[in-house]
Coordinates of C-alpha atoms in Angstrom, one line a residue:
Chain W
X1122 CA 108.5 -12.5 44.3
X1123 CA 111.3 -13.0 46.9
X1124 CA 113.1 -10.3 48.9
X1125 CA 113.1 -9.5 52.6
X1126 CA 110.5 -11.5 54.4
X1127 CA 107.3 -9.5 55.1
X1128 CA 106.8 -10.9 58.6
X1129 CA 109.2 -12.5 61.0
X1130 CA 106.7 -15.1 62.5
X1131 CA 103.5 -16.2 61.0
X1132 CA 101.1 -18.2 63.1
X1133 CA 98.5 -20.4 61.4
X1134 CA 95.6 -21.6 63.6
X1135 CA 94.1 -24.5 61.7
X1136 CA 96.1 -26.4 59.2
X1137 CA 93.6 -27.8 56.6
X1138 CA 93.6 -27.0 52.9
X1139 CA 94.0 -23.3 53.4
X1140 CA 96.4 -23.3 56.3
X1141 CA 98.6 -25.9 54.6
X1142 CA 98.7 -24.0 51.3
X1143 CA 99.5 -20.7 53.1
X1144 CA 102.4 -22.4 55.0
X1145 CA 103.8 -23.8 51.7
X1146 CA 103.5 -20.7 49.6
X1147 CA 104.9 -18.5 52.5
X1148 CA 107.9 -20.8 52.9
X1149 CA 108.5 -21.3 49.2
X1150 CA 108.5 -17.6 48.4
X1151 CA 110.3 -16.5 51.5
X1152 CA 107.4 -14.3 52.8
X1153 CA 108.1 -15.1 56.5
X1154 CA 111.0 -16.3 58.6
X1155 CA 109.2 -18.7 60.9
X1156 CA 105.9 -20.5 60.8
X1157 CA 104.1 -21.7 63.9
X1158 CA 101.2 -24.0 63.6
X1159 CA 98.3 -24.9 65.9
X1160 CA 95.3 -27.1 65.5
X1161 CA 93.0 -28.8 68.0
X1162 CA 93.5 -32.3 66.7
X1163 CA 96.8 -34.0 67.8
X1164 CA 96.7 -36.3 64.7
X1165 CA 96.4 -33.4 62.3
X1166 CA 99.1 -31.5 64.1
X1167 CA 101.4 -34.5 63.8
X1168 CA 100.6 -34.8 60.1
X1169 CA 101.5 -31.2 59.6
X1170 CA 104.8 -31.8 61.4
X1171 CA 105.4 -34.9 59.2
X1172 CA 104.8 -32.8 56.1
X1173 CA 107.3 -30.2 57.5
X1174 CA 104.8 -27.4 57.1
X1175 CA 106.1 -25.2 60.0
X1176 CA 108.9 -24.6 62.5
X1177 CA 106.8 -24.8 65.7
X1178 CA 103.8 -26.9 66.5
X1179 CA 101.5 -26.5 69.4
X1180 CA 98.1 -27.8 70.4
X1181 CA 97.8 -24.6 72.5
X1182 CA 96.7 -21.9 70.1
X1183 CA 97.7 -19.2 72.6
X1184 CA 101.3 -20.5 72.7
X1185 CA 101.4 -20.6 68.9
X1186 CA 100.6 -16.9 68.5
X1187 CA 103.1 -15.6 70.9
X1188 CA 105.6 -13.4 69.1
X1189 CA 103.8 -13.8 65.8
X1190 CA 103.5 -10.7 63.6
X1191 CA 100.9 -12.2 61.5
X1192 CA 98.2 -14.5 62.8
X1193 CA 95.7 -16.1 60.3
X1194 CA 92.8 -18.1 61.6
X1195 CA 92.2 -21.0 59.1
X1196 CA 89.4 -22.8 61.0
X1197 CA 85.8 -23.3 60.1
X1198 CA 84.0 -20.0 60.7
X1199 CA 82.0 -21.4 63.6
X1200 CA 85.3 -21.9 65.6
X1201 CA 86.5 -18.3 65.2
X1202 CA 85.0 -16.9 68.4
X1203 CA 86.4 -19.6 70.7
X1204 CA 89.8 -19.3 69.1
X1205 CA 89.8 -15.5 69.3
X1206 CA 89.0 -15.7 73.1
X1207 CA 91.8 -18.2 73.5
X1208 CA 94.6 -16.4 71.8
X1209 CA 93.6 -12.8 72.6
X1210 CA 95.7 -12.5 75.8
X1211 CA 98.8 -13.8 73.9
X1212 CA 98.6 -11.6 70.8
X1213 CA 101.7 -9.4 70.4
X1214 CA 101.1 -5.6 70.2
X1215 CA 101.3 -4.5 66.6
X1216 CA 100.5 -7.9 65.3
X1217 CA 98.1 -8.3 62.3
X1218 CA 95.2 -10.8 63.0
X1219 CA 93.3 -12.1 60.0
X1220 CA 91.3 -15.1 58.9
X1221 CA 90.4 -17.1 55.8
X1222 CA 86.7 -17.7 56.5
X1223 CA 84.0 -17.8 53.9
X1224 CA 81.7 -15.5 55.9
X1225 CA 82.8 -12.0 57.1
X1226 CA 80.0 -10.3 59.0
X1227 CA 79.9 -13.1 61.5
X1228 CA 83.6 -13.1 61.9
X1229 CA 83.7 -9.4 62.6
X1230 CA 80.9 -9.8 65.2
X1231 CA 82.5 -12.8 66.9
X1232 CA 86.1 -11.9 66.8
X1233 CA 86.3 -8.1 67.1
X1234 CA 85.1 -7.8 70.7
X1235 CA 88.1 -10.0 71.8
X1236 CA 90.9 -8.3 69.9
X1237 CA 93.2 -6.3 72.3
X1238 CA 94.1 -2.7 71.6
X1239 CA 97.2 -2.4 69.4
X1240 CA 96.4 -5.6 67.4
X1241 CA 95.2 -4.9 63.8
X1242 CA 92.3 -7.1 63.0
X1243 CA 91.7 -7.3 59.2
X1244 CA 89.3 -10.1 58.2
X1245 CA 90.1 -11.8 54.8
X1246 CA 88.8 -14.5 52.5
X1247 CA 90.9 -16.1 49.7
X1248 CA 88.5 -17.2 47.0
X1249 CA 90.5 -20.4 46.5
X1250 CA 90.2 -24.0 47.4
X1251 CA 89.4 -27.5 46.1
X1252 CA 87.0 -30.2 47.3
X1253 CA 89.8 -31.8 49.2
X1254 CA 90.5 -31.0 52.8
X1255 CA 93.2 -31.5 55.5
X1256 CA 96.9 -30.7 55.6
X1257 CA 97.7 -33.1 52.7
X1258 CA 95.4 -31.3 50.4
X1259 CA 97.3 -28.0 50.4
X1260 CA 99.7 -26.8 47.7
X1261 CA 101.7 -23.7 47.2
X1262 CA 100.0 -22.5 44.0
X1263 CA 96.5 -22.6 45.4
X1264 CA 96.2 -18.8 45.5
X1265 CA 97.8 -18.0 42.1
X1266 CA 95.5 -15.9 39.9
X1267 CA 92.7 -16.1 42.5
X1268 CA 91.1 -13.2 44.3
X1269 CA 91.5 -12.5 48.0
X1270 CA 88.8 -10.2 49.6
X1271 CA 89.8 -8.2 52.7
X1272 CA 87.1 -6.5 54.8
X1273 CA 89.0 -4.0 56.9
X1274 CA 87.2 -1.8 59.5
X1275 CA 86.8 1.9 58.6
X1276 CA 89.5 2.9 61.1
X1277 CA 92.0 0.3 59.9
X1278 CA 95.7 1.1 60.3
X1279 CA 96.8 1.8 56.7
X1280 CA 100.2 0.4 57.1
X1281 CA 98.9 -2.9 58.4
X1282 CA 96.4 -3.1 55.6
X1283 CA 99.1 -2.5 53.0
X1284 CA 101.3 -5.2 54.6
X1285 CA 98.6 -7.8 54.5
X1286 CA 97.7 -6.8 51.0
X1287 CA 101.3 -7.3 49.9
X1288 CA 101.3 -10.7 51.7
X1289 CA 98.4 -11.9 49.7
X1290 CA 99.7 -10.5 46.5
X1291 CA 103.0 -12.3 47.1
X1292 CA 100.9 -15.5 47.6
X1293 CA 99.8 -14.9 43.9
X1294 CA 96.4 -13.3 44.5
X1295 CA 94.7 -10.1 43.5
X1296 CA 93.3 -8.3 46.5
X1297 CA 89.8 -6.6 46.6
X1298 CA 88.5 -4.6 49.5
X1299 CA 84.8 -4.9 50.5
X1300 CA 82.3 -4.3 53.2
X1301 CA 81.6 -7.5 55.2
X1302 CA 77.9 -7.4 54.5
X1303 CA 78.4 -7.1 50.8
X1304 CA 81.0 -9.8 50.8
X1305 CA 78.5 -12.1 52.4
X1306 CA 75.9 -11.3 49.8
X1307 CA 78.3 -11.9 46.9
X1308 CA 79.6 -15.1 48.3
X1309 CA 76.1 -16.3 49.0
X1310 CA 75.4 -16.4 45.2
X1311 CA 78.8 -17.3 43.8
X1312 CA 79.7 -19.9 46.4
X1313 CA 77.2 -20.8 49.2
X1314 CA 74.2 -21.3 47.0
X1315 CA 76.1 -23.5 44.5
X1316 CA 77.4 -25.7 47.2
X1317 CA 74.0 -26.0 48.9
X1318 CA 72.3 -26.9 45.6
X1319 CA 75.0 -29.4 44.8
X1320 CA 74.7 -31.0 48.3
X1321 CA 70.9 -31.0 47.8
X1322 CA 70.8 -32.7 44.4
X1323 CA 73.2 -35.4 45.4
X1324 CA 71.1 -36.0 48.4
X1325 CA 67.9 -36.2 46.3
X1326 CA 69.5 -38.8 44.0
X1327 CA 70.8 -40.8 46.9
X1328 CA 67.2 -41.0 48.3
X1329 CA 65.5 -42.3 45.2
X1330 CA 63.8 -45.7 45.3
X1331 CA 63.0 -45.8 41.5
X1332 CA 66.5 -45.3 40.3
X1333 CA 69.3 -47.3 42.1
X1334 CA 72.4 -45.8 43.4
X1335 CA 74.5 -47.9 41.1
X1336 CA 72.6 -46.5 38.1
X1337 CA 73.2 -43.0 39.3
X1338 CA 76.9 -43.8 39.5
X1339 CA 77.1 -45.6 36.2
X1340 CA 75.5 -42.8 34.2
X1341 CA 76.8 -39.9 36.2
X1342 CA 78.9 -38.6 33.2
X1343 CA 75.7 -37.3 31.8
X1344 CA 75.8 -34.3 34.1
X1345 CA 75.3 -35.4 37.7
X1346 CA 79.0 -36.0 38.5
X1347 CA 79.7 -32.2 38.0
X1348 CA 77.7 -31.6 41.2
X1349 CA 79.5 -34.2 43.2
X1350 CA 82.7 -32.2 43.3
X1351 CA 81.2 -29.4 45.4
X1352 CA 79.1 -31.9 47.4
X1353 CA 82.4 -33.6 48.4
X1354 CA 83.6 -30.5 50.3
X1355 CA 84.3 -30.3 54.0
X1356 CA 81.0 -30.8 55.9
X1357 CA 82.0 -28.9 59.1
X1358 CA 83.1 -25.9 57.0
X1359 CA 79.9 -25.8 55.1
X1360 CA 77.6 -26.4 58.2
X1361 CA 79.4 -23.4 59.7
X1362 CA 78.9 -21.3 56.6
X1363 CA 75.2 -22.0 56.6
X1364 CA 74.8 -21.1 60.2
X1365 CA 76.9 -17.9 59.9
X1366 CA 75.5 -16.4 56.6
X1367 CA 71.9 -17.3 57.2
X1368 CA 70.2 -14.2 55.9
X1369 CA 72.0 -13.8 52.6
X1370 CA 71.8 -17.6 51.9
X1371 CA 68.0 -17.6 52.6
X1372 CA 67.6 -14.7 50.3
X1373 CA 69.4 -16.4 47.5
X1374 CA 67.7 -19.7 48.1
X1375 CA 64.3 -17.9 47.9
X1376 CA 65.2 -16.3 44.5
X1377 CA 66.5 -19.6 43.2
X1378 CA 63.3 -21.4 44.2
X1379 CA 61.2 -18.7 42.6
X1380 CA 63.1 -19.1 39.3
X1381 CA 62.9 -22.8 39.6
X1382 CA 59.1 -22.7 40.0
X1383 CA 58.9 -20.5 36.8
X1384 CA 60.9 -23.1 35.0
X1385 CA 58.8 -26.0 36.3
X1386 CA 55.7 -24.2 35.1
X1387 CA 57.2 -23.7 31.6
X1388 CA 58.0 -27.4 31.4
X1389 CA 54.5 -28.4 32.6
X1390 CA 52.8 -26.1 30.1
X1391 CA 55.3 -26.8 27.3
X1392 CA 56.6 -23.2 27.0
X1393 CA 59.5 -24.1 24.7
X1394 CA 60.3 -20.4 24.0
X1395 CA 60.8 -19.5 27.7
X1396 CA 63.1 -22.5 28.1
X1397 CA 65.1 -21.8 24.9
X1398 CA 65.6 -18.1 26.0
X1399 CA 66.8 -19.1 29.4
X1400 CA 69.1 -21.8 28.0
X1401 CA 70.6 -19.3 25.6
X1402 CA 71.4 -16.4 27.8
X1403 CA 73.2 -18.6 30.4
X1404 CA 75.9 -19.5 27.7
X1405 CA 77.5 -16.1 27.6
X1406 CA 78.3 -16.0 31.3
X1407 CA 80.6 -19.0 31.0
X1408 CA 82.4 -17.3 28.1
X1409 CA 83.0 -14.3 30.3
X1410 CA 84.4 -16.4 33.1
X1411 CA 86.8 -18.1 30.7
X1412 CA 87.9 -14.7 29.4
X1413 CA 88.5 -13.5 32.9
X1414 CA 91.0 -16.3 33.4
X1415 CA 88.8 -18.0 36.1
X1416 CA 88.0 -21.1 34.1
X1417 CA 89.5 -23.5 31.5
X1418 CA 88.3 -23.4 27.9
X1419 CA 88.8 -27.1 27.4
X1420 CA 85.6 -29.1 27.0
X1421 CA 84.5 -31.0 30.1
X1422 CA 86.9 -29.0 32.3
X1423 CA 89.7 -30.6 30.4
X1424 CA 88.8 -34.0 31.9
X1425 CA 88.6 -35.6 28.5
X1426 CA 92.0 -36.4 27.3
X1427 CA 92.4 -39.0 24.6
X1428 CA 92.8 -42.4 26.3
X1429 CA 91.7 -41.0 29.6
X1430 CA 88.8 -42.7 31.4
X1431 CA 87.0 -39.5 32.2
X1432 CA 84.9 -37.2 30.1
X1433 CA 81.5 -36.0 28.9
X1434 CA 77.9 -35.1 29.5
X1435 CA 74.6 -34.9 27.7
Chain D
X499 CA 89.2 -53.2 17.3
X500 CA 89.5 -53.3 13.5
X501 CA 88.5 -56.1 11.2
X502 CA 85.8 -56.4 8.6
X503 CA 83.5 -53.3 8.6
X504 CA 80.3 -54.0 10.5
X505 CA 78.2 -52.0 8.0
X506 CA 78.7 -51.0 4.4
X507 CA 77.0 -47.6 4.6
X508 CA 76.2 -45.6 7.7
X509 CA 73.9 -42.5 7.4
X510 CA 74.1 -39.8 10.0
X511 CA 71.1 -37.4 10.2
X512 CA 72.4 -34.5 12.1
X513 CA 76.1 -33.8 12.4
X514 CA 76.6 -32.0 15.7
X515 CA 78.8 -33.2 18.6
X516 CA 77.4 -36.7 18.5
X517 CA 77.1 -37.2 14.8
X518 CA 80.6 -35.8 14.2
X519 CA 82.1 -38.0 16.9
X520 CA 80.4 -41.1 15.4
X521 CA 81.7 -40.3 12.0
X522 CA 85.2 -39.9 13.3
X523 CA 85.3 -43.1 15.4
X524 CA 83.6 -45.2 12.7
X525 CA 86.1 -44.0 10.1
X526 CA 89.1 -44.3 12.4
X527 CA 88.3 -47.8 13.6
X528 CA 87.0 -49.1 10.2
X529 CA 83.5 -49.8 11.4
X530 CA 81.8 -48.8 8.2
X531 CA 82.8 -48.5 4.5
X532 CA 81.0 -45.3 3.7
X533 CA 79.4 -42.5 5.6
X534 CA 76.7 -40.3 4.3
X535 CA 75.8 -37.2 6.2
X536 CA 72.7 -35.0 6.2
X537 CA 71.7 -32.0 8.1
X538 CA 69.2 -29.3 7.5
X539 CA 71.6 -26.3 7.7
X540 CA 73.6 -25.8 4.5
X541 CA 76.4 -24.1 6.5
X542 CA 76.7 -27.0 8.9
X543 CA 76.7 -29.5 6.1
X544 CA 79.5 -27.5 4.4
X545 CA 81.5 -27.4 7.6
X546 CA 81.1 -31.2 7.9
X547 CA 82.4 -31.5 4.3
X548 CA 85.4 -29.2 5.1
X549 CA 86.2 -31.4 8.1
X550 CA 86.0 -34.5 5.8
X551 CA 83.6 -36.2 8.2
X552 CA 81.9 -38.3 5.5
X553 CA 81.8 -39.5 1.9
X554 CA 78.4 -38.2 0.8
X555 CA 76.7 -35.0 1.9
X556 CA 73.0 -34.2 1.3
X557 CA 70.5 -31.6 2.6
X558 CA 67.9 -34.2 1.7
X559 CA 67.8 -36.7 4.5
X560 CA 65.8 -39.1 2.4
X561 CA 68.7 -39.2 -0.2
X562 CA 71.2 -39.7 2.6
X563 CA 69.6 -42.9 4.0
X564 CA 69.3 -44.6 0.6
X565 CA 71.3 -47.8 0.6
X566 CA 72.4 -47.3 4.2
X567 CA 72.6 -50.4 6.5
X568 CA 72.8 -48.3 9.6
X569 CA 70.9 -45.0 10.0
X570 CA 71.5 -43.0 13.2
X571 CA 69.4 -39.9 14.0
X572 CA 71.6 -37.4 15.8
X573 CA 69.2 -34.5 15.9
X574 CA 67.5 -32.8 18.9
X575 CA 64.8 -35.2 20.0
X576 CA 62.0 -32.7 19.0
X577 CA 63.1 -33.2 15.4
X578 CA 62.9 -37.0 15.3
X579 CA 59.3 -37.3 14.2
X580 CA 59.7 -35.0 11.2
X581 CA 62.9 -36.7 10.2
X582 CA 61.4 -40.2 10.5
X583 CA 58.5 -39.3 8.2
X584 CA 60.9 -37.8 5.7
X585 CA 63.3 -40.7 5.5
X586 CA 60.8 -43.6 6.0
X587 CA 60.0 -44.2 2.3
X588 CA 63.8 -44.3 1.5
X589 CA 64.9 -46.7 4.2
X590 CA 66.4 -50.0 2.9
X591 CA 64.8 -53.3 3.9
X592 CA 66.9 -54.9 6.6
X593 CA 68.5 -51.6 7.7
X594 CA 68.9 -50.7 11.3
X595 CA 67.5 -47.4 12.4
X596 CA 68.7 -45.9 15.6
X597 CA 69.1 -42.6 17.3
X598 CA 71.2 -40.8 20.0
X599 CA 68.5 -38.8 21.7
X600 CA 68.4 -38.1 25.5
X601 CA 64.8 -39.2 25.9
X602 CA 63.5 -42.6 24.7
X603 CA 59.8 -42.9 25.3
X604 CA 59.0 -39.9 23.1
X605 CA 61.3 -41.2 20.4
X606 CA 59.6 -44.6 20.4
X607 CA 56.1 -42.9 20.3
X608 CA 57.1 -40.4 17.6
X609 CA 59.3 -42.6 15.3
X610 CA 57.9 -46.1 15.5
X611 CA 54.7 -45.4 13.7
X612 CA 56.7 -44.3 10.6
X613 CA 59.2 -47.2 10.5
X614 CA 58.4 -49.5 7.5
X615 CA 58.2 -53.2 7.8
X616 CA 61.6 -54.9 7.5
X617 CA 63.5 -52.0 9.1
X618 CA 64.8 -52.7 12.6
X619 CA 64.2 -49.7 14.8
X620 CA 66.3 -49.8 18.0
X621 CA 66.5 -46.6 19.9
X622 CA 69.8 -45.7 21.6
X623 CA 71.4 -43.1 23.8
X624 CA 75.2 -42.8 24.3
X625 CA 75.8 -41.3 27.7
X626 CA 78.5 -39.1 26.4
X627 CA 79.0 -35.5 25.3
X628 CA 80.6 -32.2 26.3
X629 CA 79.2 -28.7 26.7
X630 CA 80.3 -27.9 23.2
X631 CA 78.2 -28.4 20.1
X632 CA 78.4 -28.5 16.4
X633 CA 80.5 -30.6 14.0
X634 CA 83.8 -29.0 15.2
X635 CA 83.1 -30.2 18.7
X636 CA 83.2 -33.9 17.9
X637 CA 86.2 -36.2 18.5
X638 CA 86.8 -39.9 18.0
X639 CA 87.3 -40.9 21.7
X640 CA 84.0 -39.3 23.0
X641 CA 82.4 -42.7 23.6
X642 CA 85.4 -44.5 25.2
X643 CA 84.6 -46.0 28.5
X644 CA 81.1 -44.4 28.5
X645 CA 77.8 -46.2 28.6
X646 CA 75.4 -46.5 25.7
X647 CA 71.8 -47.4 26.6
X648 CA 69.7 -49.2 23.9
X649 CA 65.9 -49.6 24.4
X650 CA 64.9 -52.3 21.9
X651 CA 61.3 -53.3 21.5
X652 CA 60.2 -56.6 22.9
X653 CA 60.1 -58.3 19.5
X654 CA 63.4 -56.9 18.4
X655 CA 65.4 -58.9 15.8
X656 CA 68.2 -60.4 17.8
X657 CA 70.7 -60.3 15.1
X658 CA 70.1 -56.6 14.4
X659 CA 70.4 -55.9 18.1
X660 CA 73.6 -57.8 18.4
X661 CA 75.0 -55.9 15.4
X662 CA 74.1 -52.5 16.9
X663 CA 75.6 -53.6 20.2
X664 CA 78.8 -54.6 18.6
X665 CA 78.9 -51.2 16.8
X666 CA 78.7 -49.3 20.0
X667 CA 81.2 -51.5 21.7
X668 CA 83.6 -50.9 18.8
X669 CA 83.0 -47.2 19.5
X670 CA 84.5 -47.8 22.9
X671 CA 81.2 -48.0 24.9
X672 CA 79.7 -50.5 27.2
X673 CA 76.1 -51.3 26.2
X674 CA 73.1 -51.6 28.6
X675 CA 69.6 -52.6 27.6
X676 CA 66.6 -50.8 29.3
X677 CA 62.9 -50.1 29.0
X678 CA 62.3 -46.7 27.5
X679 CA 60.3 -45.5 30.5
X680 CA 63.0 -46.5 33.0
X681 CA 65.7 -44.9 30.8
X682 CA 63.8 -41.6 31.0
X683 CA 63.5 -41.8 34.7
X684 CA 67.2 -42.6 35.2
X685 CA 68.2 -39.8 32.9
X686 CA 65.9 -37.4 34.5
X687 CA 67.9 -37.6 37.7
X688 CA 71.4 -38.1 36.4
X689 CA 71.3 -35.7 33.5
X690 CA 68.1 -33.6 33.0
X691 CA 67.7 -32.4 36.5
X692 CA 71.4 -31.4 36.8
X693 CA 71.3 -29.5 33.6
X694 CA 68.0 -27.7 34.6
X695 CA 69.4 -26.8 38.0
X696 CA 72.6 -25.5 36.4
X697 CA 70.7 -23.4 33.9
X698 CA 68.4 -22.1 36.7
X699 CA 71.2 -21.0 39.1
X700 CA 73.1 -19.3 36.3
X701 CA 69.9 -17.5 35.4
X702 CA 69.3 -16.5 39.0
X703 CA 72.8 -15.0 39.4
X704 CA 72.4 -13.2 36.1
X705 CA 69.2 -11.5 37.3
X706 CA 70.6 -10.1 40.6
X707 CA 70.6 -6.4 41.2
X708 CA 72.5 -6.5 44.5
X709 CA 75.5 -8.4 43.1
X710 CA 76.9 -7.3 39.8
X711 CA 77.6 -9.7 36.9
X712 CA 81.3 -8.7 37.0
X713 CA 81.4 -9.8 40.6
X714 CA 79.8 -13.1 39.8
X715 CA 82.5 -13.6 37.1
X716 CA 85.4 -12.5 39.2
X717 CA 84.7 -14.7 42.1
X718 CA 83.2 -17.7 40.2
X719 CA 86.0 -20.0 41.2
X720 CA 84.4 -20.3 44.6
X721 CA 81.8 -22.7 43.2
X722 CA 79.6 -21.0 40.7
X723 CA 81.7 -21.7 37.6
X724 CA 81.2 -25.5 38.0
X725 CA 77.5 -25.0 37.1
X726 CA 78.3 -22.8 34.1
X727 CA 79.6 -25.8 32.1
X728 CA 76.3 -27.6 32.0
X729 CA 74.5 -24.3 31.5
X730 CA 76.6 -23.7 28.4
X731 CA 75.1 -26.8 26.7
X732 CA 73.0 -26.6 23.5
X733 CA 69.7 -24.7 24.1
X734 CA 67.7 -26.5 21.4
X735 CA 68.7 -29.9 22.5
X736 CA 67.7 -29.1 26.1
X737 CA 64.5 -27.4 25.2
X738 CA 63.5 -30.5 23.4
X739 CA 64.5 -32.8 26.3
X740 CA 62.3 -30.7 28.7
X741 CA 59.3 -31.0 26.3
X742 CA 59.8 -34.7 25.7
X743 CA 60.5 -36.0 29.2
X744 CA 58.1 -33.8 31.0
X745 CA 56.6 -36.3 33.5
X746 CA 59.9 -37.7 34.8
X747 CA 61.5 -34.3 35.0
X748 CA 58.6 -32.8 36.9
X749 CA 58.7 -35.7 39.3
X750 CA 62.5 -35.2 40.0
X751 CA 62.1 -31.4 40.2
X752 CA 59.3 -31.9 42.8
X753 CA 61.6 -34.1 44.9
X754 CA 64.5 -31.8 44.6
X755 CA 62.3 -28.8 45.7
X756 CA 61.0 -30.7 48.7
X757 CA 64.5 -31.6 49.8
X758 CA 65.6 -28.0 49.2
X759 CA 62.7 -26.7 51.4
X760 CA 63.9 -29.0 54.2
X761 CA 67.4 -27.7 53.9
X762 CA 66.1 -24.1 53.9
X763 CA 64.2 -24.8 57.1
X764 CA 67.3 -26.3 58.7
X765 CA 69.3 -23.2 57.8
X766 CA 66.6 -20.9 59.1
X767 CA 66.3 -22.7 62.4
X768 CA 70.0 -23.3 62.8
X769 CA 69.8 -27.1 62.7
X770 CA 73.5 -27.7 62.3
X771 CA 73.2 -31.5 62.8
X772 CA 70.8 -32.0 59.9
X773 CA 73.1 -29.9 57.6
X774 CA 76.2 -31.8 58.8
X775 CA 74.6 -35.2 58.2
X776 CA 73.5 -34.3 54.7
X777 CA 76.9 -32.7 53.8
X778 CA 78.6 -35.9 55.1
X779 CA 76.7 -38.5 53.2
X780 CA 77.0 -36.8 49.8
X781 CA 80.8 -37.3 50.0
X782 CA 80.7 -41.1 49.4
X783 CA 78.8 -40.9 46.2
X784 CA 81.7 -39.0 44.5
X785 CA 84.1 -41.6 45.7
X786 CA 82.0 -44.3 44.1
X787 CA 81.8 -42.4 40.8
X788 CA 85.6 -42.1 40.8
X789 CA 86.0 -45.8 41.5
X790 CA 83.6 -46.6 38.7
X791 CA 86.0 -44.8 36.3
X792 CA 83.4 -42.2 35.5
X793 CA 85.3 -39.2 37.0
X794 CA 88.8 -38.0 37.7
X795 CA 90.3 -38.2 41.1
X796 CA 92.3 -35.0 40.6
X797 CA 91.2 -32.0 42.8
X798 CA 89.1 -29.4 40.9
X799 CA 88.5 -31.9 38.0
X800 CA 92.2 -31.6 37.4
X801 CA 91.8 -28.0 36.3
X802 CA 94.5 -26.9 38.8
X803 CA 97.9 -27.6 37.4
X804 CA 100.8 -25.7 38.8
X805 CA 101.2 -22.5 36.8
X806 CA 97.8 -22.8 35.2
X807 CA 95.4 -20.0 35.5
X808 CA 92.5 -22.2 36.5
X809 CA 91.6 -23.9 39.8
X810 CA 89.7 -24.0 43.0
X811 CA 86.6 -23.5 45.1
X812 CA 85.5 -22.6 48.6

């Protein structure tokens, strides 16, 4: 995994879970010589410095990207355009500019117009993360055996693309190439809809008058708690995702609601066969995910260890 | 935890995840002298015998409950009435009859009329389980630090109630008493709705033409896979839950759908503040569940261990 560094200087704009994990894996595997870090919050920047995540720290994003060969925007997608405008004049000729945002069409629209000639803009999205956020949440193995999707423009510089691909592979990921629009559709179903549904159900439970919050908490091992993990994700990041992948998300929400109405009707009219058939076919997809190495086979996500306080559903 | 056995003979009707776990914990902690097991499938009964879960095995449920001081129905709730009719004439005077079903009003309605005088019928529901089913899925610590809800009738024999309570406490659980109707409402939100939503979203993804199933599987670590655990639960059990807790489930589904429409509208009209507020308040409920000892604090349910192939979302 080690060898000559791929880049001399990497600049990370934003140092939350993703930025912090990138800094740690790049350092640990010798992928870059120097890391410069910028974020808009002085407290977060100070924390990044305390954690020793980089070599240079700047509140001024433009200063952070000077002389960088690789710049990765690790901010909520709603902040990309402002950051792009800010750093554009300071980007080095020949540099690769990428990002880690969960939507790609919006990033292309908002960032591309500001990218100077001679800078290679190749949007990206590592399919990795946890429900925790901030620089303390990062860890160097976050990208191991995960996918990273790149959405290069048609006229991309092949050498730059190959270099960025090698970078992500060295971070532990497999790289896929995709059209931005298709990326947004895929992510709407595998990521955005699940998060929104999780936020929604936790909100519904929180609002009930007939069942107290303490009852919801006490008996949450019966299923509810699984949803609270996604619903504990970063609110700013997810607000921005909703605002920047509106069409695909609304399309998936509409389909989900249609299907939910059909299920509701089956329950109301006692159509046990319809329910049984649906509940049966959904089993196989989990099996496939486990076989693809994207999920653990242990019951309860492996939460249940003998003597451990956590487990179960029903 | 050990001492004199609480019951001489325990009969388990149904030997899936719950029955098998009860057999193992009762044996291991010396809670009963003898265990008799009955289930309608010869193959399952044979497997239970191979696993050494009991002392007596019978396809005839009536034979299994003869001489039992404690009888626990561990079958899908839709089977309770037929089983109750079957075993009623063979129940011993003074025996405690209980169950482990996820709905309680239906069980009271369907079982009570068949319970002979002198038998103490006290419905129960251990809030414990995993997505796996069958006798092989059981384990002795399943009930540790979980809640068990009992819904005794108003004129319950206090001695019998106390004995059943002690049994569940010896299995590792905390016991709560509740009205059947309220139990069904609480479980509708903490368990039934989450399972139905999970089944539904996995079904929606499975039906898409624009995103392939292999893409859903590859990128599932971005959120989707969390839902597949609940959606891998036992289809028969969940069909029966839907058919036997119809009113409460439809009420919770209606509230969930209303809230989802409001969220959809906020996304359509770009109401970032509404989204941010919702995404913020749902965070605290997870914190409370972790503090109540009902969930792990580790990111990603602890799935992500350095070097492990499983982790992440975003």
